């Protein structure tokens, strides 16, 4: 593994934390990985993984030192445990999908030389260690911040588990970008689910029987854990709200074209969307 990293402590034995443990164990079988997880159900599952040497119920139970600690819980939980976890590790890496608040907390705690903010663009709409996958990060972007320069040992480890190191300028840039490609998309998925559910209840009781791939694809994220996403969306609300405002404007454009039976306008909107998608596809790494 990355030189100097042989002992790892993970705070949070959910999907991301457990997947990281499995990915590191696959790539670096000699690594010692321990985990802190409050949920008894999750702890029971974690003990079944050979990748995890020990599972604690609370940070106060930890009495060892580690080369790396990984914060893999909701943003608020990670911030609340940042100082206590930092006492047990040379480097503290977080995987939260909102960066500004935790970077500010690390600055306030004078942890800039120790803390490494990051965000793997990977996940599932299922929570918990049972959904963990050691291949979850393969070929996925793992974001780091240029103004919080990550140590070479951390970058080497992330590359070794198969992720693509991706640098962006700052926490502010990160939070604005993920509002567009993750958080706003999440709300869009949930809104589509609630709209279809309302139509099912009011008008079409058997709607689920005729639902095809488009419905299931766009509503997949509705299965995500509510408490986790509530915390995430509230922390990044300053960026998500403008995205949703722009989304409403785009939906209104389609609505107006159909209301006015303006086929030319509708075709124009559809073609612009198609071209945009093709541009994004051609730019994918």
PDB file of C-alpha atoms in Angstrom:
ATOM      1  CA  UNK A   1       0.000   0.000   0.000  1.00  0.00           C
ATOM      2  CA  UNK A   2       1.007   3.620   0.102  1.00  0.00           C
ATOM      3  CA  UNK A   3       4.293   3.782   2.044  1.00  0.00           C
ATOM      4  CA  UNK A   4       3.782   4.610   5.677  1.00  0.00           C
ATOM      5  CA  UNK A   5       0.157   3.436   5.765  1.00  0.00           C
ATOM      6  CA  UNK A   6      -0.276   0.013   7.308  1.00  0.00           C
ATOM      7  CA  UNK A   7      -2.831   0.628  10.060  1.00  0.00           C
ATOM      8  CA  UNK A   8      -6.218   2.160   9.246  1.00  0.00           C
ATOM      9  CA  UNK A   9      -9.126   3.162  11.481  1.00  0.00           C
ATOM     10  CA  UNK A  10     -12.538   3.736   9.859  1.00  0.00           C
ATOM     11  CA  UNK A  11     -15.278   5.747  11.557  1.00  0.00           C
ATOM     12  CA  UNK A  12     -18.544   4.442  10.149  1.00  0.00           C
ATOM     13  CA  UNK A  13     -19.175   0.880   9.015  1.00  0.00           C
ATOM     14  CA  UNK A  14     -21.779   1.737   6.405  1.00  0.00           C
ATOM     15  CA  UNK A  15     -21.593   1.337   2.654  1.00  0.00           C
ATOM     16  CA  UNK A  16     -18.593   3.592   1.982  1.00  0.00           C
ATOM     17  CA  UNK A  17     -16.576   2.725   5.070  1.00  0.00           C
ATOM     18  CA  UNK A  18     -16.977  -1.013   4.643  1.00  0.00           C
ATOM     19  CA  UNK A  19     -16.402  -0.850   0.890  1.00  0.00           C
ATOM     20  CA  UNK A  20     -13.168   1.037   1.552  1.00  0.00           C
ATOM     21  CA  UNK A  21     -12.072  -1.638   4.013  1.00  0.00           C
ATOM     22  CA  UNK A  22     -12.792  -4.376   1.469  1.00  0.00           C
ATOM     23  CA  UNK A  23     -11.011  -2.460  -1.304  1.00  0.00           C
ATOM     24  CA  UNK A  24      -7.891  -1.899   0.816  1.00  0.00           C
ATOM     25  CA  UNK A  25      -7.892  -5.513   2.010  1.00  0.00           C
ATOM     26  CA  UNK A  26      -8.073  -6.729  -1.576  1.00  0.00           C
ATOM     27  CA  UNK A  27      -5.220  -4.489  -2.706  1.00  0.00           C
ATOM     28  CA  UNK A  28      -3.152  -4.655   0.507  1.00  0.00           C
ATOM     29  CA  UNK A  29      -3.965  -7.863   2.406  1.00  0.00           C
ATOM     30  CA  UNK A  30      -1.366  -7.150   5.108  1.00  0.00           C
ATOM     31  CA  UNK A  31      -3.028  -3.911   6.173  1.00  0.00           C
ATOM     32  CA  UNK A  32      -4.600  -3.854   9.637  1.00  0.00           C
ATOM     33  CA  UNK A  33      -8.061  -2.282   9.442  1.00  0.00           C
ATOM     34  CA  UNK A  34     -10.258  -1.506  12.447  1.00  0.00           C
ATOM     35  CA  UNK A  35     -13.652   0.184  12.553  1.00  0.00           C
ATOM     36  CA  UNK A  36     -15.838   2.265  14.879  1.00  0.00           C
ATOM     37  CA  UNK A  37     -19.555   1.663  14.388  1.00  0.00           C
ATOM     38  CA  UNK A  38     -22.356   2.529  16.821  1.00  0.00           C
ATOM     39  CA  UNK A  39     -25.115   0.406  15.288  1.00  0.00           C
ATOM     40  CA  UNK A  40     -25.267  -3.107  16.847  1.00  0.00           C
ATOM     41  CA  UNK A  41     -26.722  -4.525  13.625  1.00  0.00           C
ATOM     42  CA  UNK A  42     -23.918  -3.050  11.547  1.00  0.00           C
ATOM     43  CA  UNK A  43     -21.292  -4.224  14.034  1.00  0.00           C
ATOM     44  CA  UNK A  44     -22.593  -7.778  13.824  1.00  0.00           C
ATOM     45  CA  UNK A  45     -22.210  -7.706  10.057  1.00  0.00           C
ATOM     46  CA  UNK A  46     -18.772  -6.088  10.172  1.00  0.00           C
ATOM     47  CA  UNK A  47     -17.384  -8.868  12.362  1.00  0.00           C
ATOM     48  CA  UNK A  48     -18.098 -11.284   9.500  1.00  0.00           C
ATOM     49  CA  UNK A  49     -15.626  -9.520   7.206  1.00  0.00           C
ATOM     50  CA  UNK A  50     -12.076 -10.839   7.329  1.00  0.00           C
ATOM     51  CA  UNK A  51     -10.903  -7.419   6.128  1.00  0.00           C
ATOM     52  CA  UNK A  52     -11.774  -5.820   9.479  1.00  0.00           C
ATOM     53  CA  UNK A  53      -9.627  -6.916  12.402  1.00  0.00           C
ATOM     54  CA  UNK A  54     -11.648  -5.266  15.169  1.00  0.00           C
ATOM     55  CA  UNK A  55     -14.897  -3.353  15.576  1.00  0.00           C
ATOM     56  CA  UNK A  56     -15.487  -0.791  18.331  1.00  0.00           C
ATOM     57  CA  UNK A  57     -18.821   0.632  19.443  1.00  0.00           C
ATOM     58  CA  UNK A  58     -17.386   4.066  20.218  1.00  0.00           C
ATOM     59  CA  UNK A  59     -14.248   6.116  19.647  1.00  0.00           C
ATOM     60  CA  UNK A  60     -13.588   6.127  23.386  1.00  0.00           C
ATOM     61  CA  UNK A  61     -12.917   2.371  23.159  1.00  0.00           C
ATOM     62  CA  UNK A  62     -10.015   2.893  20.759  1.00  0.00           C
ATOM     63  CA  UNK A  63      -6.618   2.767  22.448  1.00  0.00           C
ATOM     64  CA  UNK A  64      -4.291   2.285  19.458  1.00  0.00           C
ATOM     65  CA  UNK A  65      -2.578   4.629  17.024  1.00  0.00           C
ATOM     66  CA  UNK A  66      -3.097   4.479  13.268  1.00  0.00           C
ATOM     67  CA  UNK A  67      -1.382   5.775  10.167  1.00  0.00           C
ATOM     68  CA  UNK A  68      -4.705   6.764   8.644  1.00  0.00           C
ATOM     69  CA  UNK A  69      -8.213   7.392   9.980  1.00  0.00           C
ATOM     70  CA  UNK A  70     -11.127   7.555   7.546  1.00  0.00           C
ATOM     71  CA  UNK A  71     -14.282   9.490   8.439  1.00  0.00           C
ATOM     72  CA  UNK A  72     -17.086   7.661   6.630  1.00  0.00           C
ATOM     73  CA  UNK A  73     -20.294   8.903   8.232  1.00  0.00           C
ATOM     74  CA  UNK A  74     -22.696  11.791   7.668  1.00  0.00           C
ATOM     75  CA  UNK A  75     -21.091  15.270   7.553  1.00  0.00           C
ATOM     76  CA  UNK A  76     -22.402  16.301  10.970  1.00  0.00           C
ATOM     77  CA  UNK A  77     -21.169  13.088  12.611  1.00  0.00           C
ATOM     78  CA  UNK A  78     -17.747  13.381  10.983  1.00  0.00           C
ATOM     79  CA  UNK A  79     -17.375  16.961  12.191  1.00  0.00           C
ATOM     80  CA  UNK A  80     -18.374  16.014  15.730  1.00  0.00           C
ATOM     81  CA  UNK A  81     -15.760  13.235  15.862  1.00  0.00           C
ATOM     82  CA  UNK A  82     -12.985  15.024  13.960  1.00  0.00           C
ATOM     83  CA  UNK A  83     -10.982  16.098  16.987  1.00  0.00           C
ATOM     84  CA  UNK A  84     -11.239  12.796  18.861  1.00  0.00           C
ATOM     85  CA  UNK A  85     -10.359  10.728  15.793  1.00  0.00           C
ATOM     86  CA  UNK A  86      -7.378  12.979  15.049  1.00  0.00           C
ATOM     87  CA  UNK A  87      -5.836  11.916  18.371  1.00  0.00           C
ATOM     88  CA  UNK A  88      -5.541   8.362  17.051  1.00  0.00           C
ATOM     89  CA  UNK A  89      -4.113   8.910  13.559  1.00  0.00           C
ATOM     90  CA  UNK A  90      -1.281  10.638  11.757  1.00  0.00           C
ATOM     91  CA  UNK A  91      -3.565  11.451   8.819  1.00  0.00           C
ATOM     92  CA  UNK A  92      -7.341  11.932   8.901  1.00  0.00           C
ATOM     93  CA  UNK A  93      -9.185  11.460   5.609  1.00  0.00           C
ATOM     94  CA  UNK A  94     -12.889  12.163   5.230  1.00  0.00           C
ATOM     95  CA  UNK A  95     -15.185  10.924   2.454  1.00  0.00           C
ATOM     96  CA  UNK A  96     -18.106  13.331   3.014  1.00  0.00           C
ATOM     97  CA  UNK A  97     -19.949  14.678  -0.001  1.00  0.00           C
ATOM     98  CA  UNK A  98     -19.942  18.228   1.432  1.00  0.00           C
ATOM     99  CA  UNK A  99     -16.568  19.804   2.038  1.00  0.00           C
ATOM    100  CA  UNK A 100     -16.819  23.420   3.210  1.00  0.00           C
ATOM    101  CA  UNK A 101     -18.159  22.781   6.717  1.00  0.00           C
ATOM    102  CA  UNK A 102     -15.709  20.022   7.597  1.00  0.00           C
ATOM    103  CA  UNK A 103     -12.761  21.985   6.180  1.00  0.00           C
ATOM    104  CA  UNK A 104     -13.767  24.968   8.310  1.00  0.00           C
ATOM    105  CA  UNK A 105     -14.018  22.686  11.352  1.00  0.00           C
ATOM    106  CA  UNK A 106     -10.556  21.246  10.656  1.00  0.00           C
ATOM    107  CA  UNK A 107      -9.144  24.769  10.357  1.00  0.00           C
ATOM    108  CA  UNK A 108     -10.771  25.783  13.640  1.00  0.00           C
ATOM    109  CA  UNK A 109      -9.171  22.751  15.303  1.00  0.00           C
ATOM    110  CA  UNK A 110      -5.752  23.563  13.777  1.00  0.00           C
ATOM    111  CA  UNK A 111      -5.711  20.262  11.887  1.00  0.00           C
ATOM    112  CA  UNK A 112      -4.718  21.572   8.446  1.00  0.00           C
ATOM    113  CA  UNK A 113      -1.428  19.628   8.459  1.00  0.00           C
ATOM    114  CA  UNK A 114      -3.222  16.417   9.456  1.00  0.00           C
ATOM    115  CA  UNK A 115      -6.609  16.532   7.738  1.00  0.00           C
ATOM    116  CA  UNK A 116      -7.193  15.466   4.131  1.00  0.00           C
ATOM    117  CA  UNK A 117     -10.637  16.331   2.741  1.00  0.00           C
ATOM    118  CA  UNK A 118     -11.771  14.010  -0.036  1.00  0.00           C
ATOM    119  CA  UNK A 119     -14.873  12.644  -1.715  1.00  0.00           C
ATOM    120  CA  UNK A 120     -15.186   9.416  -3.739  1.00  0.00           C
ATOM    121  CA  UNK A 121     -17.844   9.798  -6.431  1.00  0.00           C
ATOM    122  CA  UNK A 122     -19.199   6.318  -5.836  1.00  0.00           C
ATOM    123  CA  UNK A 123     -22.088   4.781  -3.974  1.00  0.00           C
ATOM    124  CA  UNK A 124     -25.348   2.880  -4.058  1.00  0.00           C
ATOM    125  CA  UNK A 125     -28.920   3.642  -3.094  1.00  0.00           C
ATOM    126  CA  UNK A 126     -28.630   1.031  -0.334  1.00  0.00           C
ATOM    127  CA  UNK A 127     -27.143   1.727   3.071  1.00  0.00           C
ATOM    128  CA  UNK A 128     -25.217  -0.460   5.459  1.00  0.00           C
ATOM    129  CA  UNK A 129     -22.310  -2.906   5.360  1.00  0.00           C
ATOM    130  CA  UNK A 130     -24.384  -5.632   3.695  1.00  0.00           C
ATOM    131  CA  UNK A 131     -24.273  -3.590   0.475  1.00  0.00           C
ATOM    132  CA  UNK A 132     -20.484  -3.099   0.660  1.00  0.00           C
ATOM    133  CA  UNK A 133     -18.444  -3.813  -2.450  1.00  0.00           C
ATOM    134  CA  UNK A 134     -14.659  -3.905  -2.696  1.00  0.00           C
ATOM    135  CA  UNK A 135     -14.919  -2.806  -6.334  1.00  0.00           C
ATOM    136  CA  UNK A 136     -17.129   0.199  -5.559  1.00  0.00           C
ATOM    137  CA  UNK A 137     -14.398   2.765  -6.223  1.00  0.00           C
ATOM    138  CA  UNK A 138     -12.784   1.204  -9.268  1.00  0.00           C
ATOM    139  CA  UNK A 139     -12.528   3.686 -12.161  1.00  0.00           C
ATOM    140  CA  UNK A 140     -14.535   6.253 -10.177  1.00  0.00           C
ATOM    141  CA  UNK A 141     -13.306   9.792  -9.468  1.00  0.00           C
ATOM    142  CA  UNK A 142     -11.930  10.318  -5.972  1.00  0.00           C
ATOM    143  CA  UNK A 143     -11.875  14.066  -5.397  1.00  0.00           C
ATOM    144  CA  UNK A 144      -9.170  15.932  -3.485  1.00  0.00           C
ATOM    145  CA  UNK A 145      -8.756  19.677  -2.968  1.00  0.00           C
ATOM    146  CA  UNK A 146      -5.773  21.580  -4.350  1.00  0.00           C
ATOM    147  CA  UNK A 147      -5.708  23.978  -1.396  1.00  0.00           C
ATOM    148  CA  UNK A 148      -5.615  21.024   1.022  1.00  0.00           C
ATOM    149  CA  UNK A 149      -2.801  19.180  -0.736  1.00  0.00           C
ATOM    150  CA  UNK A 150      -3.045  15.429   0.020  1.00  0.00           C
ATOM    151  CA  UNK A 151       0.087  13.466   0.994  1.00  0.00           C
ATOM    152  CA  UNK A 152       1.582  11.222  -1.659  1.00  0.00           C
ATOM    153  CA  UNK A 153       0.960   8.199   0.582  1.00  0.00           C
ATOM    154  CA  UNK A 154      -2.793   8.819   0.510  1.00  0.00           C
ATOM    155  CA  UNK A 155      -2.873   9.329  -3.260  1.00  0.00           C
ATOM    156  CA  UNK A 156      -0.912   6.115  -3.754  1.00  0.00           C
ATOM    157  CA  UNK A 157      -3.394   4.190  -1.631  1.00  0.00           C
ATOM    158  CA  UNK A 158      -6.408   5.610  -3.484  1.00  0.00           C
ATOM    159  CA  UNK A 159      -4.860   4.732  -6.834  1.00  0.00           C
ATOM    160  CA  UNK A 160      -4.010   1.257  -5.595  1.00  0.00           C
ATOM    161  CA  UNK A 161      -7.659   0.470  -4.835  1.00  0.00           C
ATOM    162  CA  UNK A 162      -8.518   1.457  -8.410  1.00  0.00           C
ATOM    163  CA  UNK A 163     -10.012   4.955  -8.058  1.00  0.00           C
ATOM    164  CA  UNK A 164      -9.055   7.945 -10.236  1.00  0.00           C
ATOM    165  CA  UNK A 165      -7.476  10.783  -8.282  1.00  0.00           C
ATOM    166  CA  UNK A 166      -9.240  14.007  -9.312  1.00  0.00           C
ATOM    167  CA  UNK A 167      -8.086  17.430  -8.121  1.00  0.00           C
ATOM    168  CA  UNK A 168     -10.347  20.463  -7.900  1.00  0.00           C
ATOM    169  CA  UNK A 169      -9.455  23.902  -6.514  1.00  0.00           C
ATOM    170  CA  UNK A 170     -11.317  24.235  -3.214  1.00  0.00           C
ATOM    171  CA  UNK A 171     -14.114  23.162  -0.893  1.00  0.00           C
ATOM    172  CA  UNK A 172     -16.351  25.876  -2.338  1.00  0.00           C
ATOM    173  CA  UNK A 173     -15.764  24.612  -5.880  1.00  0.00           C
ATOM    174  CA  UNK A 174     -16.416  21.048  -4.756  1.00  0.00           C
ATOM    175  CA  UNK A 175     -19.723  21.832  -3.076  1.00  0.00           C
ATOM    176  CA  UNK A 176     -20.953  23.809  -6.063  1.00  0.00           C
ATOM    177  CA  UNK A 177     -20.005  21.049  -8.499  1.00  0.00           C
ATOM    178  CA  UNK A 178     -21.530  18.150  -6.571  1.00  0.00           C
ATOM    179  CA  UNK A 179     -24.762  20.121  -6.199  1.00  0.00           C
ATOM    180  CA  UNK A 180     -25.041  19.852  -9.996  1.00  0.00           C
ATOM    181  CA  UNK A 181     -24.030  16.229 -10.528  1.00  0.00           C
ATOM    182  CA  UNK A 182     -25.063  14.558  -7.272  1.00  0.00           C
ATOM    183  CA  UNK A 183     -27.141  16.422  -4.702  1.00  0.00           C
ATOM    184  CA  UNK A 184     -29.471  18.152  -7.169  1.00  0.00           C
ATOM    185  CA  UNK A 185     -29.812  14.924  -9.133  1.00  0.00           C
ATOM    186  CA  UNK A 186     -30.755  13.159  -5.901  1.00  0.00           C
ATOM    187  CA  UNK A 187     -33.587  15.596  -5.217  1.00  0.00           C
ATOM    188  CA  UNK A 188     -34.731  15.262  -8.842  1.00  0.00           C
ATOM    189  CA  UNK A 189     -34.955  11.499  -8.445  1.00  0.00           C
ATOM    190  CA  UNK A 190     -36.974  11.793  -5.243  1.00  0.00           C
ATOM    191  CA  UNK A 191     -39.298  14.385  -6.740  1.00  0.00           C
ATOM    192  CA  UNK A 192     -39.974  12.114  -9.718  1.00  0.00           C
ATOM    193  CA  UNK A 193     -40.764   9.248  -7.326  1.00  0.00           C
ATOM    194  CA  UNK A 194     -43.179  11.351  -5.271  1.00  0.00           C
ATOM    195  CA  UNK A 195     -44.916  12.637  -8.403  1.00  0.00           C
ATOM    196  CA  UNK A 196     -45.465   9.143  -9.774  1.00  0.00           C
ATOM    197  CA  UNK A 197     -46.648   7.937  -6.371  1.00  0.00           C
ATOM    198  CA  UNK A 198     -49.188  10.758  -6.218  1.00  0.00           C
ATOM    199  CA  UNK A 199     -50.506   9.797  -9.660  1.00  0.00           C
ATOM    200  CA  UNK A 200     -50.676   6.146  -8.591  1.00  0.00           C
ATOM    201  CA  UNK A 201     -52.694   6.991  -5.504  1.00  0.00           C
ATOM    202  CA  UNK A 202     -55.049   9.452  -7.181  1.00  0.00           C
ATOM    203  CA  UNK A 203     -55.583   8.092 -10.690  1.00  0.00           C
ATOM    204  CA  UNK A 204     -53.745   4.923 -11.738  1.00  0.00           C
ATOM    205  CA  UNK A 205     -53.649   2.245  -8.993  1.00  0.00           C
ATOM    206  CA  UNK A 206     -51.888  -0.249 -11.275  1.00  0.00           C
ATOM    207  CA  UNK A 207     -49.229   2.212 -12.444  1.00  0.00           C
ATOM    208  CA  UNK A 208     -46.391   0.055 -11.143  1.00  0.00           C
ATOM    209  CA  UNK A 209     -47.425  -2.763 -13.486  1.00  0.00           C
ATOM    210  CA  UNK A 210     -46.636  -0.697 -16.574  1.00  0.00           C
ATOM    211  CA  UNK A 211     -43.448   0.950 -15.281  1.00  0.00           C
ATOM    212  CA  UNK A 212     -40.446   0.474 -17.566  1.00  0.00           C
ATOM    213  CA  UNK A 213     -36.678   1.051 -17.272  1.00  0.00           C
ATOM    214  CA  UNK A 214     -36.919   4.843 -17.526  1.00  0.00           C
ATOM    215  CA  UNK A 215     -39.038   5.010 -14.370  1.00  0.00           C
ATOM    216  CA  UNK A 216     -36.838   2.632 -12.392  1.00  0.00           C
ATOM    217  CA  UNK A 217     -33.637   4.350 -13.544  1.00  0.00           C
ATOM    218  CA  UNK A 218     -34.677   7.870 -12.616  1.00  0.00           C
ATOM    219  CA  UNK A 219     -36.245   6.920  -9.261  1.00  0.00           C
ATOM    220  CA  UNK A 220     -33.447   4.600  -8.091  1.00  0.00           C
ATOM    221  CA  UNK A 221     -32.088   7.136  -5.609  1.00  0.00           C
ATOM    222  CA  UNK A 222     -35.399   7.244  -3.736  1.00  0.00           C
ATOM    223  CA  UNK A 223     -34.183   4.117  -1.893  1.00  0.00           C
ATOM    224  CA  UNK A 224     -31.367   6.069  -0.237  1.00  0.00           C
ATOM    225  CA  UNK A 225     -31.201   6.563   3.562  1.00  0.00           C
ATOM    226  CA  UNK A 226     -33.314   9.582   4.495  1.00  0.00           C
ATOM    227  CA  UNK A 227     -31.443  10.832   7.592  1.00  0.00           C
ATOM    228  CA  UNK A 228     -28.061  10.764   5.855  1.00  0.00           C
ATOM    229  CA  UNK A 229     -29.350  12.681   2.853  1.00  0.00           C
ATOM    230  CA  UNK A 230     -31.259  15.211   4.932  1.00  0.00           C
ATOM    231  CA  UNK A 231     -28.001  16.182   6.665  1.00  0.00           C
ATOM    232  CA  UNK A 232     -26.125  16.312   3.355  1.00  0.00           C
ATOM    233  CA  UNK A 233     -28.713  18.436   1.544  1.00  0.00           C
ATOM    234  CA  UNK A 234     -29.030  20.888   4.425  1.00  0.00           C
ATOM    235  CA  UNK A 235     -25.257  21.346   4.625  1.00  0.00           C
ATOM    236  CA  UNK A 236     -25.075  22.102   0.904  1.00  0.00           C
ATOM    237  CA  UNK A 237     -28.385  23.934   0.569  1.00  0.00           C
ATOM    238  CA  UNK A 238     -26.713  27.148  -0.670  1.00  0.00           C
ATOM    239  CA  UNK A 239     -25.655  25.289  -3.814  1.00  0.00           C
ATOM    240  CA  UNK A 240     -28.531  22.824  -4.198  1.00  0.00           C
ATOM    241  CA  UNK A 241     -31.281  25.454  -4.122  1.00  0.00           C
ATOM    242  CA  UNK A 242     -29.943  27.375  -7.161  1.00  0.00           C
ATOM    243  CA  UNK A 243     -29.645  24.076  -9.038  1.00  0.00           C
ATOM    244  CA  UNK A 244     -33.288  23.285  -8.288  1.00  0.00           C
ATOM    245  CA  UNK A 245     -34.300  26.763  -9.406  1.00  0.00           C
ATOM    246  CA  UNK A 246     -32.576  26.218 -12.756  1.00  0.00           C
ATOM    247  CA  UNK A 247     -34.165  22.774 -13.010  1.00  0.00           C
ATOM    248  CA  UNK A 248     -37.623  24.298 -12.513  1.00  0.00           C
ATOM    249  CA  UNK A 249     -36.873  26.786 -15.288  1.00  0.00           C
ATOM    250  CA  UNK A 250     -35.914  23.989 -17.672  1.00  0.00           C
ATOM    251  CA  UNK A 251     -39.043  21.991 -16.808  1.00  0.00           C
ATOM    252  CA  UNK A 252     -41.096  25.141 -17.336  1.00  0.00           C
ATOM    253  CA  UNK A 253     -39.599  25.487 -20.822  1.00  0.00           C
ATOM    254  CA  UNK A 254     -40.824  22.005 -21.750  1.00  0.00           C
ATOM    255  CA  UNK A 255     -44.205  22.655 -20.140  1.00  0.00           C
ATOM    256  CA  UNK A 256     -44.655  25.912 -22.043  1.00  0.00           C
ATOM    257  CA  UNK A 257     -43.717  24.320 -25.369  1.00  0.00           C
ATOM    258  CA  UNK A 258     -46.296  21.566 -24.871  1.00  0.00           C
ATOM    259  CA  UNK A 259     -48.954  23.934 -23.564  1.00  0.00           C
ATOM    260  CA  UNK A 260     -48.521  26.109 -26.666  1.00  0.00           C
ATOM    261  CA  UNK A 261     -48.289  23.050 -28.936  1.00  0.00           C
ATOM    262  CA  UNK A 262     -45.033  24.526 -30.183  1.00  0.00           C
ATOM    263  CA  UNK A 263     -43.432  21.553 -31.880  1.00  0.00           C
ATOM    264  CA  UNK A 264     -40.443  23.523 -33.150  1.00  0.00           C
ATOM    265  CA  UNK A 265     -39.611  24.728 -29.629  1.00  0.00           C
ATOM    266  CA  UNK A 266     -40.025  21.219 -28.241  1.00  0.00           C
ATOM    267  CA  UNK A 267     -37.771  19.715 -30.902  1.00  0.00           C
ATOM    268  CA  UNK A 268     -35.200  22.421 -30.171  1.00  0.00           C
ATOM    269  CA  UNK A 269     -35.222  21.579 -26.452  1.00  0.00           C
ATOM    270  CA  UNK A 270     -34.948  17.860 -27.147  1.00  0.00           C
ATOM    271  CA  UNK A 271     -32.056  18.367 -29.572  1.00  0.00           C
ATOM    272  CA  UNK A 272     -30.212  20.657 -27.149  1.00  0.00           C
ATOM    273  CA  UNK A 273     -30.555  18.011 -24.461  1.00  0.00           C
ATOM    274  CA  UNK A 274     -29.335  15.268 -26.818  1.00  0.00           C
ATOM    275  CA  UNK A 275     -26.313  17.325 -27.886  1.00  0.00           C
ATOM    276  CA  UNK A 276     -25.478  18.146 -24.271  1.00  0.00           C
ATOM    277  CA  UNK A 277     -25.578  14.468 -23.342  1.00  0.00           C
ATOM    278  CA  UNK A 278     -23.351  13.542 -26.292  1.00  0.00           C
ATOM    279  CA  UNK A 279     -20.886  16.267 -25.266  1.00  0.00           C
ATOM    280  CA  UNK A 280     -20.734  14.926 -21.727  1.00  0.00           C
ATOM    281  CA  UNK A 281     -20.311  11.354 -22.981  1.00  0.00           C
ATOM    282  CA  UNK A 282     -17.427  12.337 -25.257  1.00  0.00           C
ATOM    283  CA  UNK A 283     -15.716  14.117 -22.348  1.00  0.00           C
ATOM    284  CA  UNK A 284     -15.894  11.231 -19.878  1.00  0.00           C
ATOM    285  CA  UNK A 285     -12.470   9.986 -18.708  1.00  0.00           C
TER     286      UNK A 285
END
